Coordinates of C-alpha atoms and ligand atoms in Angstrom, one line a residue:
Chain A
X242 CA 28.5 -32.5 22.4
X243 CA 29.1 -28.8 21.9
X244 CA 26.4 -26.4 20.8
X245 CA 26.7 -22.9 19.4
X246 CA 23.7 -20.6 20.0
X247 CA 23.7 -17.5 17.9
X248 CA 22.5 -14.5 19.9
X249 CA 19.7 -12.2 18.7
X250 CA 20.3 -8.6 19.7
X251 CA 20.3 -5.0 18.4
X252 CA 24.0 -4.3 19.3
X253 CA 22.8 -3.0 22.7
X254 CA 20.5 -5.5 24.2
X255 CA 20.3 -9.3 24.1
X256 CA 16.8 -10.3 22.9
X257 CA 14.9 -12.7 25.2
X258 CA 14.5 -15.2 22.3
X259 CA 18.2 -16.0 22.8
X260 CA 17.5 -17.5 26.2
X261 CA 14.9 -19.8 24.7
X262 CA 17.4 -21.0 22.2
X263 CA 19.9 -21.6 25.0
X264 CA 17.1 -23.5 26.7
X265 CA 16.7 -25.7 23.7
X266 CA 20.5 -26.3 23.6
X267 CA 20.4 -27.4 27.2
X268 CA 17.6 -29.8 26.3
X269 CA 19.6 -31.3 23.5
X270 CA 22.4 -31.9 26.0
X271 CA 20.0 -33.5 28.4
X272 CA 18.4 -35.7 25.8
X273 CA 21.8 -37.3 25.2
X274 CA 22.3 -37.8 29.0
X275 CA 25.8 -36.3 28.8
X276 CA 24.9 -32.6 28.9
X277 CA 26.3 -30.1 26.4
X278 CA 29.0 -27.4 26.3
X279 CA 27.1 -24.4 25.1
X280 CA 28.8 -21.3 23.6
X281 CA 27.0 -18.1 22.5
X282 CA 28.0 -16.3 19.3
X283 CA 27.5 -12.5 19.4
X284 CA 28.0 -11.1 16.0
X285 CA 27.4 -7.4 15.6
X286 CA 29.0 -4.0 15.8
X287 CA 29.8 -2.1 19.0
X288 CA 28.0 -4.9 20.7
X289 CA 30.1 -5.2 23.9
X290 CA 27.0 -4.8 26.2
X291 CA 25.4 -7.8 24.5
X292 CA 28.5 -9.9 25.0
X293 CA 28.5 -9.0 28.7
X294 CA 24.8 -9.9 29.0
X295 CA 25.4 -13.2 27.3
X296 CA 28.4 -14.0 29.6
X297 CA 26.1 -13.6 32.6
X298 CA 23.6 -16.1 31.3
X299 CA 23.5 -19.4 33.2
X300 CA 25.1 -22.5 31.7
X301 CA 27.3 -20.9 29.0
X302 CA 30.9 -22.0 28.5
X303 CA 32.3 -19.2 26.3
X304 CA 30.8 -16.1 24.6
X305 CA 32.4 -15.7 21.2
X306 CA 32.2 -12.2 19.8
X307 CA 32.7 -11.0 16.3
X308 CA 32.5 -7.2 16.6
X309 CA 32.9 -5.4 13.3
X310 CA 31.2 -2.8 11.2
X311 CA 30.1 -5.2 8.5
X312 CA 27.9 -7.1 11.0
X313 CA 26.1 -4.0 12.2
X314 CA 22.9 -4.9 10.4
X315 CA 23.2 -8.7 10.4
X316 CA 23.3 -8.9 6.6
X317 CA 23.1 -12.6 5.8
X318 CA 25.9 -12.5 3.3
X319 CA 28.3 -11.2 5.9
X320 CA 27.2 -13.3 8.9
X321 CA 27.0 -16.7 7.1
X322 CA 30.7 -17.0 6.4
X323 CA 31.5 -16.5 10.1
X324 CA 29.1 -19.3 11.0
X325 CA 30.8 -21.5 8.4
X326 CA 34.2 -20.7 10.0
X327 CA 33.1 -21.9 13.4
X328 CA 31.1 -25.0 12.4
X329 CA 33.9 -27.6 12.8
X330 CA 34.0 -27.0 16.5
X331 CA 30.3 -27.8 17.1
X332 CA 27.8 -30.6 16.8
X333 CA 24.8 -28.2 16.6
X334 CA 24.2 -24.6 15.7
X335 CA 21.0 -23.1 17.1
X336 CA 19.3 -19.7 16.5
X337 CA 15.8 -18.5 17.4
X338 CA 13.2 -19.0 14.6
X339 CA 12.6 -15.3 14.3
X340 CA 13.1 -13.1 11.2
X341 CA 16.7 -12.7 12.4
X342 CA 17.4 -16.4 12.5
X343 CA 15.4 -17.3 9.5
X344 CA 17.3 -14.8 7.4
X345 CA 20.8 -15.9 8.3
X346 CA 20.9 -19.7 9.1
X347 CA 19.7 -21.2 5.8
X348 CA 22.5 -19.4 3.9
X349 CA 25.1 -20.9 6.2
X350 CA 23.4 -24.3 5.9
X351 CA 23.6 -24.1 2.1
X352 CA 27.3 -23.1 2.2
X353 CA 27.9 -26.1 4.5
X354 CA 25.7 -28.5 2.4
X355 CA 23.5 -29.1 5.4
X356 CA 19.7 -29.5 5.4
X357 CA 18.6 -27.1 8.1
X358 CA 15.8 -28.2 10.5
X359 CA 13.4 -25.3 10.9
X360 CA 11.3 -24.2 13.9
X361 CA 11.8 -27.2 16.2
X362 CA 9.2 -27.3 19.0
X363 CA 10.7 -30.2 21.0
X364 CA 13.8 -32.4 21.2
X365 CA 13.7 -36.2 21.0
X366 CA 17.4 -36.8 20.9
X367 CA 20.5 -35.1 19.6
X368 CA 19.6 -35.8 16.0
X369 CA 15.8 -36.1 16.2
X370 CA 13.4 -33.2 16.6
X371 CA 9.7 -32.4 16.5
X372 CA 8.5 -29.5 14.4
X373 CA 5.1 -28.2 13.3
X374 CA 4.2 -28.4 9.6
X375 CA 1.1 -27.2 7.7
X376 CA 0.6 -24.3 10.0
X377 CA 0.7 -26.6 13.1
X378 CA -2.0 -28.9 11.7
X379 CA 0.5 -31.7 12.0
X380 CA 3.7 -32.4 14.0
X381 CA 6.5 -34.1 12.2
X382 CA 9.3 -36.0 14.0
X383 CA 12.4 -35.7 11.8
X384 CA 15.8 -37.3 12.1
X385 CA 18.8 -35.6 10.5
X386 CA 21.7 -37.5 8.9
X387 CA 23.9 -34.4 8.5
X388 CA 27.1 -34.4 10.5
X389 CA 26.3 -31.1 12.1
X390 CA 22.7 -30.0 12.9
X391 CA 21.7 -26.5 12.0
X392 CA 18.4 -25.7 13.8
X393 CA 16.1 -22.8 14.2
X394 CA 14.1 -22.9 17.5
X395 CA 10.5 -22.1 18.1
X396 CA 11.0 -19.9 21.1
X397 CA 7.6 -20.3 22.7
X398 CA 8.2 -24.1 22.9
X399 CA 11.3 -23.9 25.1
X400 CA 11.8 -22.5 28.6
X401 CA 14.2 -19.6 28.7
X402 CA 17.5 -20.3 30.5
X403 CA 18.4 -18.0 33.4
X404 CA 19.8 -14.6 32.4
X405 CA 22.1 -14.5 35.4
X406 CA 24.3 -16.7 37.5
X407 CA 26.9 -17.4 34.8
X408 CA 30.3 -15.9 34.2
X409 CA 31.5 -17.2 30.9
X410 CA 34.7 -16.1 29.3
X411 CA 34.4 -13.7 26.4
X412 CA 36.6 -14.4 23.4
X413 CA 37.1 -12.2 20.4
X414 CA 36.8 -13.6 16.9
X415 CA 38.3 -12.3 13.7
X416 CA 35.8 -10.7 11.4
X417 CA 35.2 -12.2 8.0
X418 CA 34.8 -9.0 6.0
X419 CA 32.1 -7.3 4.0
X420 CA 30.8 -9.4 1.1
X421 CA 29.9 -6.2 -0.7
X422 CA 26.4 -7.4 -1.7
X423 CA 23.4 -6.1 0.3
X424 CA 23.6 -2.6 1.7
X425 CA 21.5 -1.6 4.7
X426 CA 19.3 1.4 3.8
X427 CA 17.4 2.4 6.9
X428 CA 14.8 0.9 9.3
X429 CA 11.6 1.8 11.0
X430 CA 11.7 0.0 14.2
X431 CA 8.5 0.1 16.2
X432 CA 8.9 1.3 19.7
X433 CA 6.4 0.7 22.5
X434 CA 6.3 0.9 26.2
X435 CA 4.4 -2.3 26.3
X436 CA 6.0 -5.7 26.6
X437 CA 7.3 -7.4 23.5
X438 CA 4.6 -9.5 21.8
X439 CA 6.5 -12.8 21.7
X440 CA 7.6 -12.7 25.4
X441 CA 4.6 -11.0 27.0
X442 CA 2.6 -12.8 29.7
X443 CA -0.7 -11.5 28.4
X444 CA -1.5 -10.6 24.7
X445 CA -4.7 -9.0 23.5
X446 CA -5.2 -9.1 19.8
X447 CA -7.7 -7.5 17.5
X448 CA -9.0 -8.6 14.1
X449 CA -11.0 -7.3 11.3
X450 CA -13.9 -6.9 13.7
X451 CA -12.1 -3.9 15.2
X452 CA -13.1 -1.9 12.1
X453 CA -10.3 0.7 12.4
X454 CA -6.9 1.6 13.8
X455 CA -8.5 4.1 16.1
X456 CA -10.6 1.4 17.7
X457 CA -7.4 -0.4 18.7
X458 CA -7.1 2.3 21.4
X459 CA -9.8 0.2 23.3
X460 CA -7.5 -2.8 23.3
X461 CA -4.4 -0.6 24.2
X462 CA -6.2 0.7 27.3
X463 CA -6.8 -2.8 28.5
X464 CA -3.3 -3.8 27.6
X465 CA -1.9 -1.1 29.8
X466 CA -4.1 -2.1 32.7
X467 CA -3.0 -5.8 32.4
X468 CA 0.6 -5.2 31.4
X469 CA -0.1 -6.9 28.1
X470 CA 1.2 -6.7 24.6
X471 CA -1.1 -5.9 21.6
X472 CA -1.3 -8.2 18.6
X473 CA -3.5 -8.5 15.5
X474 CA -4.7 -10.9 12.8
X475 CA -3.5 -10.6 9.3
X476 CA -6.7 -9.0 8.2
X477 CA -6.3 -6.2 10.7
X478 CA -2.7 -5.6 9.5
X479 CA -3.6 -5.8 5.9
X480 CA -6.4 -3.3 6.5
X481 CA -3.8 -0.9 7.9
X482 CA -5.2 -0.8 11.4
X483 CA -1.8 -1.7 12.9
X484 CA 1.7 -2.2 11.7
X485 CA 3.0 -5.6 10.3
X486 CA 5.0 -6.4 13.4
X487 CA 1.6 -6.9 15.3
X488 CA 0.7 -9.9 13.2
X489 CA 0.3 -13.2 15.0
X490 CA 0.1 -16.4 13.0
X491 CA 1.7 -18.9 10.6
X492 CA 3.4 -16.1 8.8
X493 CA 3.7 -13.6 11.6
X494 CA 4.8 -14.1 15.1
X495 CA 4.3 -17.1 17.3
X496 CA 3.1 -16.3 20.8
X497 CA 2.3 -18.5 23.8
X498 CA 1.4 -16.2 26.7
X499 CA -0.4 -17.2 29.9
X500 CA -3.4 -15.4 28.6
X501 CA -4.4 -14.6 24.9
X502 CA -7.5 -12.5 24.3
X503 CA -8.7 -12.6 20.7
X504 CA -11.2 -9.8 19.9
X505 CA -13.1 -9.7 16.6
X506 CA -10.9 -12.5 15.2
X507 CA -12.6 -15.4 13.4
X508 CA -9.8 -18.0 14.2
X509 CA -8.5 -19.0 10.8
X510 CA -6.1 -21.9 10.9
X511 CA -3.3 -19.5 10.0
X512 CA -4.0 -17.3 13.0
X513 CA -4.4 -20.3 15.3
X514 CA -0.9 -21.5 14.2
X515 CA 0.5 -18.5 16.0
X516 CA -1.4 -18.6 19.3
X517 CA -2.9 -22.0 20.0
X518 CA -0.2 -23.0 22.5
X519 CA -1.2 -20.1 24.8
X520 CA -2.1 -21.3 28.3
X521 CA -5.5 -19.7 28.5
X522 CA -7.4 -18.4 25.4
X523 CA -10.3 -16.0 25.5
X524 CA -12.4 -15.1 22.5
X525 CA -14.8 -12.2 22.1
X526 CA -16.7 -12.5 18.9
X527 CA -20.3 -11.7 17.9
X528 CA -20.6 -14.9 15.8
X529 CA -21.1 -17.9 18.0
X530 CA -20.0 -20.2 15.2
X531 CA -16.6 -18.5 14.8
X532 CA -13.8 -21.2 14.8
X533 CA -11.9 -19.3 17.4
X534 CA -14.4 -20.6 20.0
X535 CA -13.2 -24.1 19.3
X536 CA -9.8 -23.3 20.9
X537 CA -11.0 -20.8 23.5
X538 CA -11.1 -21.7 27.2
X539 CA -13.5 -18.8 27.8
X540 CA -15.8 -17.5 25.0
X541 CA -17.9 -14.4 25.1
X542 CA -20.4 -14.1 22.3
X543 CA -21.0 -10.4 22.1
X544 CA -20.5 -7.2 20.1
X545 CA -17.0 -6.2 21.0
X546 CA -18.0 -2.5 21.0
X547 CA -20.1 -3.3 24.0
X548 CA -18.1 -6.1 25.6
X549 CA -14.7 -4.3 25.6
X550 CA -15.8 -1.2 27.5
X551 CA -17.6 -3.6 29.9
X552 CA -14.5 -5.7 30.3
X553 CA -12.4 -2.6 31.0
X554 CA -15.0 -1.4 33.6
X555 CA -15.0 -4.8 35.2
X556 CA -11.2 -4.7 35.5
X557 CA -11.5 -1.3 37.2
X558 CA -14.2 -2.5 39.6
X559 CA -12.0 -4.7 41.8
Chain B
X251 CA 16.2 -8.8 -17.6
X252 CA 14.8 -12.3 -17.1
X253 CA 12.9 -13.0 -13.9
X254 CA 12.8 -16.6 -12.5
X255 CA 10.0 -17.4 -10.2
X256 CA 10.2 -20.8 -8.4
X257 CA 6.6 -22.0 -7.6
X258 CA 5.5 -24.9 -5.4
X259 CA 2.5 -27.0 -5.6
X260 CA 0.9 -27.4 -2.1
X261 CA -2.3 -28.3 -0.5
X262 CA -4.7 -25.4 -1.0
X263 CA -4.6 -23.0 2.0
X264 CA -8.3 -23.4 2.6
X265 CA -8.2 -27.2 3.0
X266 CA -8.2 -28.7 6.4
X267 CA -5.1 -30.9 6.5
X268 CA -5.5 -34.4 7.9
X269 CA -2.8 -36.7 9.2
X270 CA -2.7 -40.2 7.7
X271 CA -3.6 -42.9 10.1
X272 CA -0.3 -44.7 9.5
X273 CA 1.5 -41.5 10.6
X274 CA 3.6 -41.5 7.5
X275 CA 2.5 -38.0 6.4
X276 CA -0.7 -36.0 5.6
X277 CA -3.5 -37.1 3.4
X278 CA -2.9 -36.0 -0.2
X279 CA -5.3 -38.3 -2.1
X280 CA -8.2 -36.4 -3.6
X281 CA -7.1 -33.2 -1.9
X282 CA -7.3 -29.8 -3.7
X283 CA -3.9 -28.6 -4.6
X284 CA -2.9 -25.1 -5.5
X285 CA 0.1 -22.8 -6.0
X286 CA 1.7 -21.9 -2.7
X287 CA 0.1 -18.4 -1.8
X288 CA 3.5 -16.8 -1.4
X289 CA 4.6 -18.0 -4.8
X290 CA 1.5 -16.4 -6.3
X291 CA 2.6 -13.1 -4.9
X292 CA 6.1 -13.7 -6.4
X293 CA 4.6 -14.4 -9.8
X294 CA 2.4 -11.2 -9.5
X295 CA 5.4 -9.1 -8.6
X296 CA 7.4 -10.5 -11.5
X297 CA 4.6 -9.7 -13.9
X298 CA 4.3 -6.1 -12.6
X299 CA 8.1 -5.7 -13.1
X300 CA 7.7 -6.8 -16.6
X301 CA 4.7 -4.6 -17.2
X302 CA 6.7 -1.6 -15.8
X303 CA 9.4 -2.3 -18.4
X304 CA 12.0 -3.7 -16.0
X305 CA 12.0 -7.2 -17.5
X306 CA 11.3 -8.9 -20.8
X307 CA 10.7 -12.4 -19.7
X308 CA 9.1 -14.2 -16.7
X309 CA 9.9 -17.9 -16.2
X310 CA 8.1 -20.1 -13.7
X311 CA 9.9 -23.2 -12.5
X312 CA 8.8 -26.0 -10.2
X313 CA 10.5 -29.0 -8.8
X314 CA 8.2 -31.9 -7.9
X315 CA 6.0 -34.7 -9.1
X316 CA 4.6 -34.6 -12.7
X317 CA 1.4 -32.8 -11.5
X318 CA 3.5 -29.7 -10.6
X319 CA 3.0 -29.0 -14.2
X320 CA -0.5 -27.8 -13.2
X321 CA 1.0 -25.2 -10.9
X322 CA 3.2 -24.0 -13.7
X323 CA 0.1 -23.7 -15.9
X324 CA -1.4 -21.5 -13.2
X325 CA 1.7 -19.2 -13.4
X326 CA 1.5 -19.2 -17.2
X327 CA -2.2 -18.3 -17.1
X328 CA -1.4 -15.4 -14.8
X329 CA 1.0 -14.2 -17.5
X330 CA 4.4 -15.8 -17.1
X331 CA 6.1 -16.5 -20.5
X332 CA 7.3 -20.0 -20.1
X333 CA 7.8 -22.8 -17.6
X334 CA 10.4 -25.3 -16.4
X335 CA 9.4 -28.5 -14.7
X336 CA 12.1 -30.4 -12.8
X337 CA 10.4 -33.7 -12.4
X338 CA 11.2 -35.5 -9.1
X339 CA 9.7 -38.7 -7.7
X340 CA 9.2 -37.1 -4.3
X341 CA 9.0 -33.6 -2.8
X342 CA 12.6 -32.5 -2.6
X343 CA 13.9 -30.8 0.6
X344 CA 14.8 -27.1 0.5
X345 CA 18.5 -27.7 0.1
X346 CA 17.9 -30.0 -2.9
X347 CA 15.4 -27.5 -4.4
X348 CA 18.1 -24.8 -4.0
X349 CA 20.6 -26.9 -5.8
X350 CA 18.2 -27.6 -8.7
X351 CA 17.3 -23.9 -8.9
X352 CA 21.0 -23.0 -8.9
X353 CA 21.5 -25.2 -12.0
X354 CA 18.5 -23.5 -13.7
X355 CA 20.0 -20.0 -12.8
X356 CA 23.2 -21.0 -14.4
X357 CA 21.4 -21.8 -17.7
X358 CA 19.0 -18.9 -17.7
X359 CA 21.0 -16.1 -16.0
X360 CA 18.1 -14.2 -14.5
X361 CA 18.5 -10.7 -13.1
X362 CA 16.4 -11.6 -10.1
X363 CA 14.9 -14.7 -8.6
X364 CA 11.6 -14.1 -6.8
X365 CA 10.5 -16.8 -4.4
X366 CA 7.9 -17.1 -1.7
X367 CA 9.2 -16.6 1.8
X368 CA 7.8 -19.9 2.8
X369 CA 5.9 -22.9 1.5
X370 CA 2.8 -23.5 3.6
X371 CA 3.3 -27.3 3.6
X372 CA 6.7 -27.7 5.2
X373 CA 6.8 -24.1 6.6
X374 CA 10.6 -24.3 6.1
X375 CA 11.4 -20.7 5.0
X376 CA 14.8 -21.7 3.6
X377 CA 14.9 -22.2 -0.1
X378 CA 15.5 -18.6 -1.3
X379 CA 18.2 -18.0 1.4
X380 CA 19.9 -21.2 0.4
X381 CA 19.8 -20.5 -3.3
X382 CA 21.4 -17.1 -2.8
X383 CA 24.1 -18.8 -0.7
X384 CA 24.8 -21.4 -3.3
X385 CA 25.0 -18.7 -6.0
X386 CA 27.0 -16.3 -3.9
X387 CA 24.3 -13.7 -4.6
X388 CA 22.7 -11.1 -2.3
X389 CA 19.4 -12.1 -0.7
X390 CA 16.6 -9.9 0.6
X391 CA 14.0 -11.8 2.6
X392 CA 10.4 -11.1 3.6
X393 CA 9.8 -8.3 1.0
X394 CA 6.8 -6.0 1.4
X395 CA 8.0 -3.6 -1.3
X396 CA 10.5 -3.8 -4.1
X397 CA 11.7 -0.8 -6.1
X398 CA 13.7 -1.7 -9.2
X399 CA 16.3 0.5 -10.8
X400 CA 18.9 -0.2 -13.5
X401 CA 21.3 -2.1 -11.4
X402 CA 19.8 -2.4 -7.9
X403 CA 16.8 -3.4 -6.0
X404 CA 15.6 -1.5 -2.9
X405 CA 13.7 -4.0 -0.8
X406 CA 11.6 -3.2 2.2
X407 CA 11.6 -6.1 4.5
X408 CA 9.1 -7.1 7.2
X409 CA 11.1 -8.0 10.3
X410 CA 10.0 -8.7 13.8
X411 CA 10.7 -5.2 15.0
X412 CA 9.1 -3.4 12.2
X413 CA 10.5 -2.6 8.7
X414 CA 13.9 -2.5 7.3
X415 CA 15.3 -1.6 3.8
X416 CA 18.3 -3.1 2.0
X417 CA 19.7 -2.3 -1.5
X418 CA 20.9 -5.3 -3.4
X419 CA 22.7 -5.5 -6.7
X420 CA 21.6 -7.3 -9.8
X421 CA 21.4 -10.3 -9.8
X422 CA 19.7 -10.9 -6.5
X423 CA 17.4 -13.4 -4.8
X424 CA 14.3 -11.9 -3.1
X425 CA 11.7 -13.7 -1.0
X426 CA 8.3 -12.1 -0.8
X427 CA 5.9 -11.6 2.0
X428 CA 2.1 -11.4 2.0
X429 CA 1.7 -7.7 1.9
X430 CA 3.8 -7.1 -1.3
X431 CA 0.8 -7.2 -3.6
X432 CA -2.6 -8.9 -4.4
X433 CA -2.1 -11.5 -7.0
X434 CA -4.4 -11.3 -10.1
X435 CA -6.7 -14.1 -11.2
X436 CA -6.1 -15.7 -14.5
X437 CA -8.7 -14.8 -17.1
X438 CA -10.3 -17.5 -19.2
X439 CA -8.6 -16.4 -22.4
X440 CA -5.3 -16.4 -20.6
X441 CA -5.9 -19.9 -19.2
X442 CA -6.5 -21.1 -22.8
X443 CA -3.3 -19.3 -24.0
X444 CA -1.3 -20.8 -21.2
X445 CA -1.9 -24.3 -22.6
X446 CA 0.2 -23.4 -25.6
X447 CA 3.1 -21.9 -23.7
X448 CA 6.4 -23.7 -23.6
X449 CA 7.3 -25.9 -20.6
X450 CA 10.8 -27.5 -20.7
X451 CA 11.4 -30.6 -18.6
X452 CA 14.4 -31.7 -16.7
X453 CA 15.2 -34.4 -14.2
X454 CA 17.6 -33.8 -11.3
X455 CA 20.0 -36.1 -13.1
X456 CA 19.9 -33.9 -16.2
X457 CA 21.0 -31.0 -13.9
X458 CA 23.6 -33.1 -12.1
X459 CA 22.0 -32.8 -8.7
X460 CA 21.6 -35.4 -6.1
X461 CA 18.3 -34.9 -4.3
X462 CA 18.5 -37.6 -1.7
X463 CA 16.9 -36.5 1.5
X464 CA 18.9 -35.6 4.6
X465 CA 16.0 -35.7 7.0
X466 CA 14.1 -38.8 7.6
X467 CA 10.5 -38.3 8.6
X468 CA 9.9 -40.8 11.4
X469 CA 6.3 -39.9 12.0
X470 CA 3.7 -37.3 11.5
X471 CA 0.9 -36.9 14.1
X472 CA -1.9 -34.6 15.0
X473 CA -1.1 -31.8 17.3
X474 CA -2.5 -32.2 20.9
X475 CA -6.1 -31.0 20.9
X476 CA -7.3 -28.4 23.3
X477 CA -10.1 -29.2 25.8
X478 CA -13.4 -27.6 25.0
X479 CA -13.9 -24.4 27.0
X480 CA -16.9 -22.7 28.4
X481 CA -19.0 -19.8 27.2
X482 CA -19.5 -16.9 29.6
X483 CA -22.5 -14.6 29.6
X484 CA -20.9 -11.2 30.3
X485 CA -17.7 -9.3 30.4
X486 CA -18.0 -9.1 34.2
X487 CA -18.2 -12.9 34.4
X488 CA -15.2 -13.2 32.1
X489 CA -13.1 -11.0 34.3
X490 CA -14.2 -12.9 37.4
X491 CA -13.2 -16.3 35.8
X492 CA -9.9 -15.0 34.6
X493 CA -9.1 -13.7 38.2
X494 CA -10.5 -16.4 40.3
X495 CA -10.7 -19.6 38.2
X496 CA -7.8 -19.3 35.7
X497 CA -5.9 -16.9 37.9
X498 CA -4.2 -15.3 34.9
X499 CA -4.9 -11.6 35.7
Ligands
FAD208 C1 -0.6 -18.1 3.3 C2 -1.5 -17.5 4.3 C3 -0.9 -17.0 5.5 C4 -1.6 -16.4 6.4 N1 -1.0 -16.0 7.6 C5 -1.8 -15.4 8.6 C6 -1.2 -15.1 9.8 O1 0.0 -15.2 10.0 N2 -2.0 -14.5 10.7 C7 -3.3 -14.3 10.5 O2 -4.0 -13.8 11.5 N3 -3.9 -14.6 9.4 C8 -3.2 -15.2 8.4 N4 -3.8 -15.5 7.2 C9 -5.1 -15.0 6.9 C10 -6.2 -15.9 7.5 O3 -6.5 -16.9 6.6 C11 -7.5 -15.1 7.8 O4 -7.9 -14.5 6.6 C12 -7.3 -14.0 8.8 O5 -6.7 -14.5 10.0 C13 -8.6 -13.4 9.2 O6 -8.5 -12.3 10.1 P1 -9.7 -11.9 11.1 O7 -10.1 -13.1 11.9 O8 -9.3 -10.7 11.8 O9 -10.8 -11.5 10.0 P2 -12.2 -12.3 9.7 O10 -12.0 -13.7 9.3 O11 -12.9 -11.4 8.7 O12 -13.0 -12.3 11.1 C14 -13.5 -11.1 11.7 C15 -14.2 -11.6 12.9 O13 -14.7 -10.5 13.6 C16 -16.0 -10.8 14.1 N5 -16.6 -9.5 14.3 C17 -16.9 -8.5 13.4 N6 -17.5 -7.5 14.0 C18 -17.6 -7.7 15.3 C19 -18.1 -7.1 16.4 N7 -18.6 -5.8 16.3 N8 -18.0 -7.6 17.7 C20 -17.5 -8.9 17.8 N9 -17.0 -9.6 16.8 C21 -17.0 -9.0 15.5 C22 -16.7 -11.6 13.0 O14 -17.7 -12.4 13.6 C23 -15.5 -12.4 12.5 O15 -15.4 -13.7 13.2 C24 -3.0 -16.1 6.2 C25 -3.6 -16.6 5.0 C26 -2.9 -17.2 4.1 C27 -3.5 -17.7 2.8
AMP209 N1 9.7 -27.8 -5.0 C1 9.8 -26.5 -5.3 N2 9.7 -26.0 -6.6 C2 9.8 -24.7 -6.8 N3 10.0 -23.8 -5.9 C3 10.1 -24.2 -4.6 C4 10.0 -25.5 -4.2 N4 10.1 -25.6 -2.9 C5 10.2 -24.3 -2.5 N5 10.2 -23.5 -3.5 C6 10.3 -22.0 -3.5 O1 10.9 -21.6 -2.2 C7 9.9 -20.9 -1.5 C8 10.1 -21.1 0.0 O2 9.9 -22.5 0.3 P1 10.4 -23.2 1.7 O3 11.8 -22.9 1.8 O4 10.1 -24.7 1.4 O5 9.5 -22.7 2.7 C9 8.6 -21.2 -2.1 O6 7.6 -20.2 -1.9 C10 9.0 -21.3 -3.5 O7 9.1 -20.1 -4.2

């Protein structure tokens, strides 16, 4: 069994989601008892540091690097043909189920006439996987009859592999050229000193109950004390309180930190879909009937504008 | 320009989905169905493009059981000009849907296909990307803004790190995200008018597409339930519990 994991990166740094996808690849190997040869594909432009980081990851056989200008912005039309070229060498191709992976893998799957398996949350065997459907209201066990499995991986469901200890060979691949279709036209990437939402140990999220973007400063202060990331419900993003990349849920990001604190969030099923696998859930809401309390380990029925300053003070106290 | 909008019939987003006791799937009998919310947004965007003079016809298309016709009627009542039903015995997988849509694109030659980014039943997030791949067209996924000019689309995409823009040529495939627009409600007169609009029907065989599934669903079960938690009476007690009981801060 040989598995190709497509690395997620920004041409400088390997994103943590990649290690979770490698973790899933190792699981697939274990499920078959024989283990798997795992290669990492780094496709990008001027992405040498990424290839080096990938080579240091534990358990990798070879890092295959396609370094060329047409891959700089991970345009699906340019990346998919590269995946197609490599497929005959592998039994599985895995990529994190992030906006990066969701954008590129289905195109490759279509070119290969393969039905992709999206967002797997556990491995049953080398051809059978469990994945959430209906916003996580149901878990489906699906068995693929395709000769090669193209899979996106729910990163919060798989333990990250170690980022050091390995010394894989780095091999250069020929580039496949510019398809001449989509042209990148700029990006506004959020920058923050706080940990990344999807890999943070603690997440504090605000909802419509926050009432304004300014009020999110209350959550940010707590986040900075706890080393947490800040997230939000869709309602808070739609109201313009915070940018879209804060959104947690069925259509936003999936998070599963050790501690998730939901403040002024009602707990709609679409929000729960993105956070209910968190280890400990705290809800602060003035409505004691809010559905969020059904999943909360600790619930505080209170007006957040009183409770949050008190929470901050209590953190300072000890 | 023609705009093609694939729309899917799914369980209404407000319904609490239940797993069948025989683990074969989720309960669909007597359940309220609706157009997938992302598809509504795609229909709305197509109508706005037409209203802005960028398009002259909006066609809604659905692949599924006969009742998918109701979903087409919803799109027609919103303002789409005509519908296409590809009648299938079961719910086809994304790859099969993409093949069916490719065949329709070859007949209709749209300037853009607008799809939802995801159907909220299977949560696959594949069909638009696959369709673009099969057609050899550009794709822009997760659109929160689309600017149309004579021969290109400038699409602002919602990505994990923030926002990104791409320019794609005509024809393109674009998948839409929630913040692109607020879909309109169909007015009663438009619901009446929609009943008279044309809906063409095809079968997968008419289009020469094999829709046999590649994935076998072995079982569908409820997710593990969380244990009931406790209510605390103050923020101070909460901090204490998080430190000393849960030991997470
Ligand atoms: C297709 C689809 C996809 C979706 N995807 C997502 C998604 O990915 N993520 C997501 O979050 N949502 C998503 N939604 C939206 C979801 O259904 C809810 O509308 C949304 O989560 C509600 O956000 P909220 O809890 O912040 O707002 P509300 O439901 O309005 O809740 C606000 C809460 O704040 C409380 N509150 C108000 N004031 C105070 C106060 N002073 N102190 C304490 N509590 C207070 C209220 O009691 C209430 O419970 C999706 C919806 C659809 C249809
Ligand atoms: N059976 C179908 N009929 C028409 N359009 C579909 C169908 N399935 C998926 N789509 C389109 O593809 C989008 C994404 O669906 P999916 O890839 O299943 O998450 C939907 O929002 C629709 O626009």
